[in-house]
Coordinates of C-alpha atoms and ligand atoms in Angstrom, one line a residue:
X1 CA -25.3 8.3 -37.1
X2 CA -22.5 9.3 -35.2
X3 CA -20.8 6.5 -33.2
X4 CA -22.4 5.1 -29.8
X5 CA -19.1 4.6 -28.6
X6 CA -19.0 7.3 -25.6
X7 CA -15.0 7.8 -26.7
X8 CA -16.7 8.8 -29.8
X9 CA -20.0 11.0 -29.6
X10 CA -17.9 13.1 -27.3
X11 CA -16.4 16.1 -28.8
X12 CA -12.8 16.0 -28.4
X13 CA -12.5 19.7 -29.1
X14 CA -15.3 22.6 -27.9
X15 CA -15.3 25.7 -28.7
X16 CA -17.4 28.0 -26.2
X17 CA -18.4 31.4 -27.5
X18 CA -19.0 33.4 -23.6
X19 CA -21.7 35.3 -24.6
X20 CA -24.3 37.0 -23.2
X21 CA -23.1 38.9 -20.1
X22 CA -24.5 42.0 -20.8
X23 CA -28.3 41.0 -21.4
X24 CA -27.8 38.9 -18.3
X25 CA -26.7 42.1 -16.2
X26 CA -29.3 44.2 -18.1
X27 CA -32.5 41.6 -16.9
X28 CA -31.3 42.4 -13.5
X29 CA -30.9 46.3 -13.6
X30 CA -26.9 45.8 -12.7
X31 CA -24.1 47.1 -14.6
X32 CA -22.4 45.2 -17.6
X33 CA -19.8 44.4 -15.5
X34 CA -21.3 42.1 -12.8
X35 CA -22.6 40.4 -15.7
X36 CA -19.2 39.6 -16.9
X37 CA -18.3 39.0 -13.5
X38 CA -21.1 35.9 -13.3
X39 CA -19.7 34.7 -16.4
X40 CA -16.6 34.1 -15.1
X41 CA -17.9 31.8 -12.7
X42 CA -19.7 30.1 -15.3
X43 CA -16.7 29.1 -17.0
X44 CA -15.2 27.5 -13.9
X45 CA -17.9 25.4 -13.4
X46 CA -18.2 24.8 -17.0
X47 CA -14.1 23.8 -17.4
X48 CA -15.1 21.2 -14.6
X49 CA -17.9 20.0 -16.4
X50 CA -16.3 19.1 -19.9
X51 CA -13.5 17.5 -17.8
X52 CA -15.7 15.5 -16.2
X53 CA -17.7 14.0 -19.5
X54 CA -14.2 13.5 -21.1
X55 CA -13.3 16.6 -22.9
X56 CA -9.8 17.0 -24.2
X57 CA -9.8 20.0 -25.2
X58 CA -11.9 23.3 -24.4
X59 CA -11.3 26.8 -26.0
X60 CA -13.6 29.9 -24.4
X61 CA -13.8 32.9 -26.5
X62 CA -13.7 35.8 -23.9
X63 CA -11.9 39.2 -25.4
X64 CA -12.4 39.6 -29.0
X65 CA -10.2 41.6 -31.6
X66 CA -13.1 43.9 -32.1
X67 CA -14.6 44.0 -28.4
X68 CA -11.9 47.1 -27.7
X69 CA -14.7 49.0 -29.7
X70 CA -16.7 48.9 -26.2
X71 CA -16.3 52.1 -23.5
X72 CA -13.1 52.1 -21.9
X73 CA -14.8 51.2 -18.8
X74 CA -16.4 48.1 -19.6
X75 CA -13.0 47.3 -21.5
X76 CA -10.9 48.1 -18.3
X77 CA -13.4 46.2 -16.1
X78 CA -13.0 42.6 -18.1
X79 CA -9.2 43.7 -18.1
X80 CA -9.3 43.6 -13.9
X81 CA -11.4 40.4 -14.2
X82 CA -9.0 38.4 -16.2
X83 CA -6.4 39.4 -13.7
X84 CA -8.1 38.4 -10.8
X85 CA -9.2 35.2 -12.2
X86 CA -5.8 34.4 -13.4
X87 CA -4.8 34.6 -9.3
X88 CA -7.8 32.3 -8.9
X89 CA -7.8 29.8 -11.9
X90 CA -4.9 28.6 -9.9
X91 CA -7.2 26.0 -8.1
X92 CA -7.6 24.1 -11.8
X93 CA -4.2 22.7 -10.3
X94 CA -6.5 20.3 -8.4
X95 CA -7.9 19.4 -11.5
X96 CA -4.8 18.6 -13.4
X97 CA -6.0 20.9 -16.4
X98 CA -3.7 23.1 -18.3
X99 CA -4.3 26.4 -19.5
X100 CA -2.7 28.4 -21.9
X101 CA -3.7 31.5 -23.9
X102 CA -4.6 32.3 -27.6
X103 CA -4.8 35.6 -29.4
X104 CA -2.0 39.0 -29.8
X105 CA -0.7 39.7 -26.2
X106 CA 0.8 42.6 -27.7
X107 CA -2.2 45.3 -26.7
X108 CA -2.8 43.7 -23.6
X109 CA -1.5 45.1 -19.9
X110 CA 2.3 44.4 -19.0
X111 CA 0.9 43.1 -15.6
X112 CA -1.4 40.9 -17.2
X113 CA 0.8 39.4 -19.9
X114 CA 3.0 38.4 -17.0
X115 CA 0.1 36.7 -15.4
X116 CA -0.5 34.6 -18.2
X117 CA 3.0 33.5 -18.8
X118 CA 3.0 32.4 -15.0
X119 CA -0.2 30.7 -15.0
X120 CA 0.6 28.8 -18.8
X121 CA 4.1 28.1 -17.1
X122 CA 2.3 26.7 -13.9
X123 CA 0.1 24.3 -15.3
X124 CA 2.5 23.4 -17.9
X125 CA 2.7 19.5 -16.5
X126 CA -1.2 19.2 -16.4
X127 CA -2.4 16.4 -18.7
X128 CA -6.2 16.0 -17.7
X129 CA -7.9 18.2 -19.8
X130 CA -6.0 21.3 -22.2
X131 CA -8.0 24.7 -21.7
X132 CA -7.1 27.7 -24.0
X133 CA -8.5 31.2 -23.4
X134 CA -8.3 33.4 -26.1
X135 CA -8.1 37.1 -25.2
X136 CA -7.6 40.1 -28.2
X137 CA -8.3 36.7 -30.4
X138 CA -9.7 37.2 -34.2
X139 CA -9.5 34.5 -36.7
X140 CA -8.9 36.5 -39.4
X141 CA -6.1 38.6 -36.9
X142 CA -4.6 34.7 -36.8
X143 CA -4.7 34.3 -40.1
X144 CA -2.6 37.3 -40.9
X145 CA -0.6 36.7 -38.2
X146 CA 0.4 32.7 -39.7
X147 CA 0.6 34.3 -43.2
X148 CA 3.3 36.6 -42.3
X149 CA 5.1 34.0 -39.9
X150 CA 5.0 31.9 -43.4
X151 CA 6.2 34.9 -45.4
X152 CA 9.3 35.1 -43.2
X153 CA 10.4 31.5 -43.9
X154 CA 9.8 32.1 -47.4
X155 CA 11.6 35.2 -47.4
X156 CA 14.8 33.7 -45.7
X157 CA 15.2 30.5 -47.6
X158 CA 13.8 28.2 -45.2
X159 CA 11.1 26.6 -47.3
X160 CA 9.8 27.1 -50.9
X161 CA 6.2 29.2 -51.6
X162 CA 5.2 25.4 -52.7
X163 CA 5.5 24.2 -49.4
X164 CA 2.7 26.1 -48.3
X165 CA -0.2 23.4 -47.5
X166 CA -3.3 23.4 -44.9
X167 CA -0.6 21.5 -42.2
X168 CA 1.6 24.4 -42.5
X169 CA -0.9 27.1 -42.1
X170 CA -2.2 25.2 -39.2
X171 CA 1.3 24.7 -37.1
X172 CA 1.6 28.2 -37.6
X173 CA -2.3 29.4 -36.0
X174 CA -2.6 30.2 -32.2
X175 CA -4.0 26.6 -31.8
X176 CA -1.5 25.3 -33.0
X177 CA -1.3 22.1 -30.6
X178 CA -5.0 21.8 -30.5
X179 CA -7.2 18.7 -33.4
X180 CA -9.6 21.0 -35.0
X181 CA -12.8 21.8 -33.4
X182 CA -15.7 19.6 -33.0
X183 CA -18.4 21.5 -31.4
X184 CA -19.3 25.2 -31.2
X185 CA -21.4 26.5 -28.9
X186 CA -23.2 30.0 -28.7
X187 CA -25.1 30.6 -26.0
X188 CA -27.3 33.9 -26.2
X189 CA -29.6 33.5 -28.8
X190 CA -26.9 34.9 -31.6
X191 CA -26.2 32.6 -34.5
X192 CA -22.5 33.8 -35.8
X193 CA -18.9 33.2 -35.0
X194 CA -18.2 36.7 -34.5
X195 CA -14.6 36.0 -36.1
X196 CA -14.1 32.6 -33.5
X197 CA -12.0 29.8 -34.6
X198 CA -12.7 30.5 -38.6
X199 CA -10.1 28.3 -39.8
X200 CA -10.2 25.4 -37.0
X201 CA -14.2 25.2 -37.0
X202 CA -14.4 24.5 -40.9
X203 CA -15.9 21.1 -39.8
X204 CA -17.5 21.8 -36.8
X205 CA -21.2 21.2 -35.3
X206 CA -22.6 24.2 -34.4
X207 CA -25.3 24.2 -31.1
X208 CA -27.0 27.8 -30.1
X209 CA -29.2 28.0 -27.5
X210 CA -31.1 31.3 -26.4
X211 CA -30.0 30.6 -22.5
X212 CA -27.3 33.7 -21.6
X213 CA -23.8 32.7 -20.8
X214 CA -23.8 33.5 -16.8
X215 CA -27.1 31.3 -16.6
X216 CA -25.2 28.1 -18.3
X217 CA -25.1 25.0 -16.3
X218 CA -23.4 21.9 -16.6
X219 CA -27.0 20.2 -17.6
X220 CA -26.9 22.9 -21.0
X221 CA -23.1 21.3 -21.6
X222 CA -24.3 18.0 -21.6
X223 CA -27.5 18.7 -23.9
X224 CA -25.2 20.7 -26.4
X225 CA -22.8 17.5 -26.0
X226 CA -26.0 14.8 -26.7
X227 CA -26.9 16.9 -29.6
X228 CA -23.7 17.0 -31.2
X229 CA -24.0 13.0 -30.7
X230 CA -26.9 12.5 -32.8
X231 CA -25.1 14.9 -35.8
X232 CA -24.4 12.9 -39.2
X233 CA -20.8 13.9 -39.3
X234 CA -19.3 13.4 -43.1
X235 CA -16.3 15.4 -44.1
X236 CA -17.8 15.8 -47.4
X237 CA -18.4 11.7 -47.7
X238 CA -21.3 10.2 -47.9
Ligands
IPE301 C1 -19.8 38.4 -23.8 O1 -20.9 39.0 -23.3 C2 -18.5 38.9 -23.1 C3 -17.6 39.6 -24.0 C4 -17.8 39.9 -25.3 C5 -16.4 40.1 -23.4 P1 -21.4 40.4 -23.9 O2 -20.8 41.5 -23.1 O3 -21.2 40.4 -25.3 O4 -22.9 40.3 -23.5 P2 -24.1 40.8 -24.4 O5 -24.0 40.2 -25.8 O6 -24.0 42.3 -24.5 O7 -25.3 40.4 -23.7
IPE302 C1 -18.2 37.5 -29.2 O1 -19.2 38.2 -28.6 C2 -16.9 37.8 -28.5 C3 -16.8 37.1 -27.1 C4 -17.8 36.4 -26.6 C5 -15.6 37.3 -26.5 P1 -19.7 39.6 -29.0 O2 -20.8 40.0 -28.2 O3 -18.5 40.5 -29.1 O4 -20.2 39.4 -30.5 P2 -21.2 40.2 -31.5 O5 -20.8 41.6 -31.4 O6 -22.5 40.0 -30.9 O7 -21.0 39.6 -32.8
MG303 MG1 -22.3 39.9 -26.9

């Protein structure tokens, strides 16, 4: 059984998969967009939330690697949302959390690249809960992209091939200052990471739950939190 101790059954690292938005929209006869649009508020409320049950550390999956496969509008129109948010998230200031960005900036808007560096530069001093976003993030894009960082220190002398171990690789992933994950959570009735966290959530619980991502209230956070408290966590032990 996991601990009782609160400090304990509470996962120090959750990892939110935002899904969803689109069914939500559909239900309601409204265009993709304003389902993406409600799902942003969700994860407001939802940052709150996980700093308020003692969180440490929360990373959202919202733009994946392989969601530029989607029409340009729908791309474009969670492209605007992330820059409006980013003018909003502002208020986490109140909330002392920090938040910071994972994933390859490089095919993403000047204008919104500079938003990101302002906002990760902003809340830089915040120590009461660490938030990452990751936006054109794929594991396996991560992966490569650690691999070659690696290569290039091999290449130039700085360590030996040999000195490649599982610490290495992970000071060189987009999480890099983030403890593995402890919890996953899928909302929308899908079961899969859809390339999320592959290396960090080796050891993670995994909670799904069929409720769509704009509908997800603070109570859903806490059941997906008491669930992961009753999982028999063993590392491969016994
Ligand atoms: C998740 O919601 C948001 C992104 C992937 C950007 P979806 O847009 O995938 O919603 P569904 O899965 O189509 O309902
Ligand atoms: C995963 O959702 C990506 C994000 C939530 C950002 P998708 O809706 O893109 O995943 P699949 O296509 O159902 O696997
Ligand atoms: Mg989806």
């Amino acid at each position: 059984m996991a601990d009782k101790n609160n400090e304990l059954s509470v996962p120090c690292h959750v990892g939110i998969i935002m899904d969803g938005n689109g069914r939500w929209a559909k239900k309601r006869g409204l265009p993709r967009k304003l389902g993406h649009r409600e799902g942003a508020k969700t994860f407001r409320t939802i940052t709150r939330e996980c700093k308020k049950i003692g969180v440490k550390y929360v990373t959202y999956y919202a733009f994946s690697t392989e969601n530029w496969s989607r029409p340009k509008d729908e791309v474009d129109a969670i492209m605007d949302l992330f820059e409006k948010y980013l003018d909003e998230v502002k208020d986490f200031a109140d909330e002392n959390i920090r938040l910071r960005f994972i994933g390859d900036r490089s095919r993403l808007n000047e204008s919104l690249v500079k938003k990101m560096d302002e906002v990760e530069k902003e809340s830089a001093g915040f120590d009461g809960m660490d938030c990452f976003l990751a936006i054109n993030y794929g594991g396996r894009d991560e992966i490569c992209h650690a691999v070659k960082s690696i290569a290039e220190m091999v290449k130039n002398g700085e360590i030996d091939s040999e000195q490649i171990d599982e610490k290495l690789i992970e000071k060189n992933l987009y999480t890099a200052e983030a403890p593995p994950v402890d919890l996953i959570i899928r909302p929308s009735g899908e079961q899969r990471l859809s390339n999320f966290l592959i290396w960090q959530s080796a050891y993670a619980e995994y909670y799904f739950t069929d409720i769509l991502w704009p509908d997800f209230k603070p109570k859903d956070l806490r059941e997906a939190v008491k669930a992961y408290g009753e999982r028999n966590r063993r590392f491969g032990g016994v």
